[in-house]
Amino acid sequence: MKKLVYGALVLLLCSNIAFAMGGPAPSPTDDSEPVIELGQEYVLDDFESGSLRSPREWWTFDIKTADIADNAALTAGEKETAAKVGKYSLALKGSAKDWYVGGCGTYVAEEGKDLSGYNAFQIDVYGAGPGSGTLKIELLDDDNNNWQVEQDPAKSYAPIYDDKLVYEVNVDWIGWKKITILLDDFVDDNDGVGDDIWNPSQRDGSGGFLQIQFVCLATKDTGSVNFNIDNITLTTEEE
């Protein structure tokens, strides 16, 4: 897929917005600990629990609505995708100030679950048509081997030691659509912080792939965002 470029102004905005990353950090794993065998795909969350506290706890920031939604009425779009979204999704809605709306995130690292075998990120997105907004996907790894993402409150909570890789999806369709993004297509968004290399593996005390965050942006400075997300998955795709 081609990278989506939203213009210099939006890129500048995204580098300065506040973040609300957090979550409990488990004890660093011993390299001798057995690694749990994972399948061809790994579902980070499908929201079928009907809760933002289980199986993962999601934090939200600034956005007006980030709630579990019933999928019963969300039937438009790709038939195969719509048939597999299940009962619930996560609705993201809100008004923008200088393009920025807010977002949500969760901690994904688990002891023994090394996610380095996957090369692609998938997500199902339900759009409300042109102008639904832009979904900025952020992935963070562990470069200082402590299973945490330290942030600087004086710099809009930017990561201090760890890499942040990003990809933007312009949601301009109606209904469900499956988005597949090769991890190689994510771009380092904090050059000079961390080692500027995507490190999802749990080695030498590192937690590997630590966190995912979604930042919602409008298509104009005073616009709004309105879309749903579901089936957040790591997978293996042919390059």
mmCIF file of C-alpha atoms in Angstrom:
data_model
loop_
_atom_site.group_PDB
_atom_site.id
_atom_site.type_symbol
_atom_site.label_atom_id
_atom_site.label_comp_id
_atom_site.label_asym_id
_atom_site.label_seq_id
_atom_site.Cartn_x
_atom_site.Cartn_y
_atom_site.Cartn_z
ATOM 1 C CA MET A 1 0.000 0.000 0.000
ATOM 2 C CA LYS A 2 1.146 3.496 -0.659
ATOM 3 C CA LYS A 3 1.959 5.688 2.264
ATOM 4 C CA LEU A 4 -0.609 8.403 2.858
ATOM 5 C CA VAL A 5 0.804 11.894 3.146
ATOM 6 C CA TYR A 6 -1.462 14.498 4.665
ATOM 7 C CA GLY A 7 0.656 17.577 4.153
ATOM 8 C CA ALA A 8 3.356 19.346 6.073
ATOM 9 C CA LEU A 9 0.922 21.103 8.390
ATOM 10 C CA VAL A 10 -0.690 17.909 9.599
ATOM 11 C CA LEU A 11 2.683 16.207 10.010
ATOM 12 C CA LEU A 12 3.847 19.113 12.151
ATOM 13 C CA LEU A 13 0.663 18.876 14.201
ATOM 14 C CA CYS A 14 1.078 15.145 14.743
ATOM 15 C CA SER A 15 4.593 15.587 16.064
ATOM 16 C CA ASN A 16 3.363 17.932 18.777
ATOM 17 C CA ILE A 17 0.063 16.533 20.014
ATOM 18 C CA ALA A 18 -0.218 15.197 23.546
ATOM 19 C CA PHE A 19 -0.101 11.475 24.188
ATOM 20 C CA ALA A 20 -1.609 9.396 26.967
ATOM 21 C CA MET A 21 0.367 6.208 26.712
ATOM 22 C CA GLY A 22 0.643 4.043 29.765
ATOM 23 C CA GLY A 23 -0.254 0.708 31.234
ATOM 24 C CA PRO A 24 1.363 -1.779 33.558
ATOM 25 C CA ALA A 25 4.798 -3.042 32.596
ATOM 26 C CA PRO A 26 5.549 -6.672 33.455
ATOM 27 C CA SER A 27 8.930 -7.703 34.768
ATOM 28 C CA PRO A 28 11.551 -8.087 32.016
ATOM 29 C CA THR A 29 11.545 -11.606 30.686
ATOM 30 C CA ASP A 30 14.543 -13.919 30.994
ATOM 31 C CA ASP A 31 15.816 -15.003 27.577
ATOM 32 C CA SER A 32 15.739 -18.576 28.871
ATOM 33 C CA GLU A 33 11.969 -18.429 29.404
ATOM 34 C CA PRO A 34 9.979 -20.511 26.900
ATOM 35 C CA VAL A 35 8.411 -18.567 24.046
ATOM 36 C CA ILE A 36 4.708 -19.159 23.501
ATOM 37 C CA GLU A 37 3.991 -20.460 19.996
ATOM 38 C CA LEU A 38 1.831 -18.011 18.073
ATOM 39 C CA GLY A 39 -0.223 -18.717 14.938
ATOM 40 C CA GLN A 40 -0.206 -17.216 11.449
ATOM 41 C CA GLU A 41 -2.011 -14.210 12.870
ATOM 42 C CA TYR A 42 -2.238 -12.645 16.289
ATOM 43 C CA VAL A 43 -5.347 -10.691 17.272
ATOM 44 C CA LEU A 44 -4.459 -7.764 19.506
ATOM 45 C CA ASP A 45 -8.141 -7.005 20.141
ATOM 46 C CA ASP A 46 -11.499 -7.680 18.472
ATOM 47 C CA PHE A 47 -13.626 -5.971 21.173
ATOM 48 C CA GLU A 48 -15.876 -9.024 21.483
ATOM 49 C CA SER A 49 -15.652 -8.764 25.270
ATOM 50 C CA GLY A 50 -17.824 -5.649 24.967
ATOM 51 C CA SER A 51 -15.398 -3.772 27.205
ATOM 52 C CA LEU A 52 -12.389 -1.476 26.895
ATOM 53 C CA ARG A 53 -10.948 -3.092 30.031
ATOM 54 C CA SER A 54 -10.759 -6.664 28.774
ATOM 55 C CA PRO A 55 -8.858 -8.517 27.361
ATOM 56 C CA ARG A 56 -6.730 -5.373 27.085
ATOM 57 C CA GLU A 57 -7.187 -2.132 28.935
ATOM 58 C CA TRP A 58 -7.487 0.847 26.586
ATOM 59 C CA TRP A 59 -6.777 4.411 27.623
ATOM 60 C CA THR A 60 -8.387 7.339 25.809
ATOM 61 C CA PHE A 61 -7.361 10.968 25.466
ATOM 62 C CA ASP A 62 -9.115 14.141 24.306
ATOM 63 C CA ILE A 63 -11.581 12.424 21.938
ATOM 64 C CA LYS A 64 -15.287 12.907 22.746
ATOM 65 C CA THR A 65 -16.349 9.325 21.964
ATOM 66 C CA ALA A 66 -14.211 6.188 22.197
ATOM 67 C CA ASP A 67 -16.735 3.543 23.147
ATOM 68 C CA ILE A 68 -17.735 -0.028 22.388
ATOM 69 C CA ALA A 69 -20.417 -0.039 19.661
ATOM 70 C CA ASP A 70 -22.911 -2.669 18.518
ATOM 71 C CA ASN A 71 -22.201 -3.795 14.946
ATOM 72 C CA ALA A 72 -25.777 -4.889 14.199
ATOM 73 C CA ALA A 73 -26.511 -1.854 12.024
ATOM 74 C CA LEU A 74 -23.013 -1.658 10.498
ATOM 75 C CA THR A 75 -23.488 -3.923 7.483
ATOM 76 C CA ALA A 76 -22.230 -1.852 4.539
ATOM 77 C CA GLY A 77 -18.883 -2.240 2.810
ATOM 78 C CA GLU A 78 -16.870 -5.349 1.954
ATOM 79 C CA LYS A 79 -19.145 -8.363 2.448
ATOM 80 C CA GLU A 80 -16.391 -10.706 3.640
ATOM 81 C CA THR A 81 -15.086 -8.151 6.121
ATOM 82 C CA ALA A 82 -18.569 -7.279 7.389
ATOM 83 C CA ALA A 83 -19.276 -10.963 7.968
ATOM 84 C CA LYS A 84 -16.271 -11.332 10.268
ATOM 85 C CA VAL A 85 -16.421 -8.240 12.464
ATOM 86 C CA GLY A 86 -18.437 -9.935 15.182
ATOM 87 C CA LYS A 87 -20.845 -8.239 17.533
ATOM 88 C CA TYR A 88 -18.818 -5.244 18.708
ATOM 89 C CA SER A 89 -16.325 -2.666 17.441
ATOM 90 C CA LEU A 90 -14.734 0.506 18.804
ATOM 91 C CA ALA A 91 -16.434 3.751 17.736
ATOM 92 C CA LEU A 92 -14.215 6.836 17.458
ATOM 93 C CA LYS A 93 -15.992 10.185 17.075
ATOM 94 C CA GLY A 94 -15.275 13.800 17.896
ATOM 95 C CA SER A 95 -14.718 17.362 16.717
ATOM 96 C CA ALA A 96 -11.329 18.725 15.760
ATOM 97 C CA LYS A 97 -9.289 21.656 16.885
ATOM 98 C CA ASP A 98 -6.482 22.335 14.415
ATOM 99 C CA TRP A 99 -7.190 18.927 12.817
ATOM 100 C CA TYR A 100 -6.578 17.055 16.083
ATOM 101 C CA VAL A 101 -9.427 15.080 17.700
ATOM 102 C CA GLY A 102 -7.764 12.726 20.197
ATOM 103 C CA GLY A 103 -7.500 8.962 20.347
ATOM 104 C CA CYS A 104 -6.797 5.829 22.335
ATOM 105 C CA GLY A 105 -4.094 3.267 23.015
ATOM 106 C CA THR A 106 -3.211 0.027 24.759
ATOM 107 C CA TYR A 107 -0.223 -1.925 26.076
ATOM 108 C CA VAL A 108 0.364 -5.096 24.034
ATOM 109 C CA ALA A 109 3.565 -6.702 25.368
ATOM 110 C CA GLU A 110 3.204 -10.012 27.235
ATOM 111 C CA GLU A 111 5.966 -12.193 28.623
ATOM 112 C CA GLY A 112 6.898 -15.008 26.275
ATOM 113 C CA LYS A 113 4.830 -13.662 23.385
ATOM 114 C CA ASP A 114 7.455 -12.528 20.886
ATOM 115 C CA LEU A 115 5.704 -10.716 18.026
ATOM 116 C CA SER A 116 8.711 -10.445 15.719
ATOM 117 C CA GLY A 117 7.437 -13.205 13.415
ATOM 118 C CA TYR A 118 4.777 -10.943 11.892
ATOM 119 C CA ASN A 119 5.409 -8.532 9.040
ATOM 120 C CA ALA A 120 2.039 -6.842 8.610
ATOM 121 C CA PHE A 121 -0.638 -4.988 10.550
ATOM 122 C CA GLN A 122 -4.347 -5.428 9.788
ATOM 123 C CA ILE A 123 -7.387 -3.526 10.946
ATOM 124 C CA ASP A 124 -11.042 -3.416 9.879
ATOM 125 C CA VAL A 125 -12.368 0.134 9.560
ATOM 126 C CA TYR A 126 -15.978 1.228 9.102
ATOM 127 C CA GLY A 127 -16.148 4.577 7.357
ATOM 128 C CA ALA A 128 -19.025 7.057 7.159
ATOM 129 C CA GLY A 129 -17.997 8.328 3.714
ATOM 130 C CA PRO A 130 -15.648 11.080 2.509
ATOM 131 C CA GLY A 131 -14.522 13.247 5.394
ATOM 132 C CA SER A 132 -14.742 10.464 7.996
ATOM 133 C CA GLY A 133 -11.248 11.454 9.109
ATOM 134 C CA THR A 134 -7.740 10.077 9.244
ATOM 135 C CA LEU A 135 -6.594 7.222 11.479
ATOM 136 C CA LYS A 136 -2.970 7.603 12.518
ATOM 137 C CA ILE A 137 -1.570 4.279 13.730
ATOM 138 C CA GLU A 138 1.410 4.426 16.088
ATOM 139 C CA LEU A 139 3.560 1.453 17.125
ATOM 140 C CA LEU A 140 6.138 1.723 19.919
ATOM 141 C CA ASP A 141 8.995 -0.654 20.701
ATOM 142 C CA ASP A 142 11.302 -1.056 23.690
ATOM 143 C CA ASP A 143 14.805 0.310 23.037
ATOM 144 C CA ASN A 144 16.043 0.638 26.623
ATOM 145 C CA ASN A 145 15.043 -2.848 27.777
ATOM 146 C CA ASN A 146 12.648 -2.031 30.601
ATOM 147 C CA TRP A 147 9.205 -2.915 29.176
ATOM 148 C CA GLN A 148 8.025 0.694 29.481
ATOM 149 C CA VAL A 149 7.583 3.779 27.314
ATOM 150 C CA GLU A 150 8.983 6.775 29.196
ATOM 151 C CA GLN A 151 7.582 10.142 28.124
ATOM 152 C CA ASP A 152 8.495 13.788 28.468
ATOM 153 C CA PRO A 153 5.516 15.863 29.695
ATOM 154 C CA ALA A 154 7.343 19.029 28.645
ATOM 155 C CA LYS A 155 7.416 17.805 25.034
ATOM 156 C CA SER A 156 3.800 16.737 24.556
ATOM 157 C CA TYR A 157 4.536 13.369 26.177
ATOM 158 C CA ALA A 158 6.903 12.313 23.421
ATOM 159 C CA PRO A 159 8.776 9.020 23.998
ATOM 160 C CA ILE A 160 12.220 9.638 25.489
ATOM 161 C CA TYR A 161 14.046 6.389 24.705
ATOM 162 C CA ASP A 162 11.859 4.308 22.396
ATOM 163 C CA ASP A 163 10.953 4.327 18.712
ATOM 164 C CA LYS A 164 7.557 5.435 17.450
ATOM 165 C CA LEU A 165 6.578 4.226 13.989
ATOM 166 C CA VAL A 166 3.500 5.653 12.262
ATOM 167 C CA TYR A 167 1.183 5.131 9.301
ATOM 168 C CA GLU A 168 -1.853 7.187 8.296
ATOM 169 C CA VAL A 169 -5.090 5.894 6.771
ATOM 170 C CA ASN A 170 -7.469 8.401 5.174
ATOM 171 C CA VAL A 171 -10.967 7.012 5.831
ATOM 172 C CA ASP A 172 -13.005 8.166 2.828
ATOM 173 C CA TRP A 173 -15.305 5.185 2.171
ATOM 174 C CA ILE A 174 -18.686 3.944 3.434
ATOM 175 C CA GLY A 175 -18.866 0.665 5.348
ATOM 176 C CA TRP A 176 -16.329 -1.958 6.369
ATOM 177 C CA LYS A 177 -12.923 -2.220 4.742
ATOM 178 C CA LYS A 178 -9.978 -4.395 5.723
ATOM 179 C CA ILE A 179 -6.698 -2.477 5.756
ATOM 180 C CA THR A 180 -3.406 -4.401 5.518
ATOM 181 C CA ILE A 181 -0.149 -2.503 6.041
ATOM 182 C CA LEU A 182 3.308 -4.031 5.811
ATOM 183 C CA LEU A 183 5.312 -3.076 8.892
ATOM 184 C CA ASP A 184 8.076 -1.932 6.544
ATOM 185 C CA ASP A 185 5.703 0.792 5.351
ATOM 186 C CA PHE A 186 5.503 2.380 8.801
ATOM 187 C CA VAL A 187 7.735 5.442 9.145
ATOM 188 C CA ASP A 188 9.953 6.375 12.090
ATOM 189 C CA ASP A 189 8.289 9.454 13.583
ATOM 190 C CA ASN A 190 10.926 10.363 16.183
ATOM 191 C CA ASP A 191 14.262 10.306 14.432
ATOM 192 C CA GLY A 192 17.176 10.293 16.855
ATOM 193 C CA VAL A 193 15.195 8.735 19.698
ATOM 194 C CA GLY A 194 15.790 5.036 20.339
ATOM 195 C CA ASP A 195 17.777 3.249 17.648
ATOM 196 C CA ASP A 196 15.418 4.218 14.780
ATOM 197 C CA ILE A 197 14.879 0.524 13.958
ATOM 198 C CA TRP A 198 11.688 -1.458 14.483
ATOM 199 C CA ASN A 199 12.523 -3.994 17.229
ATOM 200 C CA PRO A 200 9.464 -6.147 18.046
ATOM 201 C CA SER A 201 11.421 -9.096 19.475
ATOM 202 C CA GLN A 202 11.849 -9.874 23.175
ATOM 203 C CA ARG A 203 15.622 -10.166 23.477
ATOM 204 C CA ASP A 204 18.218 -8.983 25.984
ATOM 205 C CA GLY A 205 15.529 -7.917 28.441
ATOM 206 C CA SER A 206 13.537 -5.945 25.877
ATOM 207 C CA GLY A 207 9.753 -6.105 25.848
ATOM 208 C CA GLY A 208 9.821 -5.776 22.060
ATOM 209 C CA PHE A 209 6.593 -4.410 20.630
ATOM 210 C CA LEU A 210 5.182 -2.520 23.644
ATOM 211 C CA GLN A 211 2.247 -0.340 22.700
ATOM 212 C CA ILE A 212 -0.161 0.660 19.998
ATOM 213 C CA GLN A 213 -1.913 3.982 19.805
ATOM 214 C CA PHE A 214 -4.528 5.457 17.462
ATOM 215 C CA VAL A 215 -4.652 9.205 16.892
ATOM 216 C CA CYS A 216 -7.685 10.628 15.080
ATOM 217 C CA LEU A 217 -7.369 13.603 12.748
ATOM 218 C CA ALA A 218 -10.041 15.478 10.807
ATOM 219 C CA THR A 219 -9.771 16.320 7.116
ATOM 220 C CA LYS A 220 -9.918 20.026 7.919
ATOM 221 C CA ASP A 221 -8.893 22.133 10.881
ATOM 222 C CA THR A 222 -12.400 22.409 12.381
ATOM 223 C CA GLY A 223 -13.775 19.159 10.998
ATOM 224 C CA SER A 224 -14.730 15.959 12.763
ATOM 225 C CA VAL A 225 -13.958 12.246 12.903
ATOM 226 C CA ASN A 226 -16.481 9.422 12.613
ATOM 227 C CA PHE A 227 -15.406 5.803 12.080
ATOM 228 C CA ASN A 228 -15.245 2.420 13.812
ATOM 229 C CA ILE A 229 -12.318 0.019 14.130
ATOM 230 C CA ASP A 230 -12.267 -3.728 14.738
ATOM 231 C CA ASN A 231 -10.095 -6.891 14.496
ATOM 232 C CA ILE A 232 -6.711 -5.307 15.199
ATOM 233 C CA THR A 233 -4.334 -8.037 14.056
ATOM 234 C CA LEU A 234 -0.702 -8.835 13.331
ATOM 235 C CA THR A 235 -0.259 -11.184 10.407
ATOM 236 C CA THR A 236 2.189 -12.542 7.840
ATOM 237 C CA GLU A 237 1.817 -11.291 4.286
ATOM 238 C CA GLU A 238 3.779 -11.873 1.090
ATOM 239 C CA GLU A 239 5.864 -8.821 0.240
#
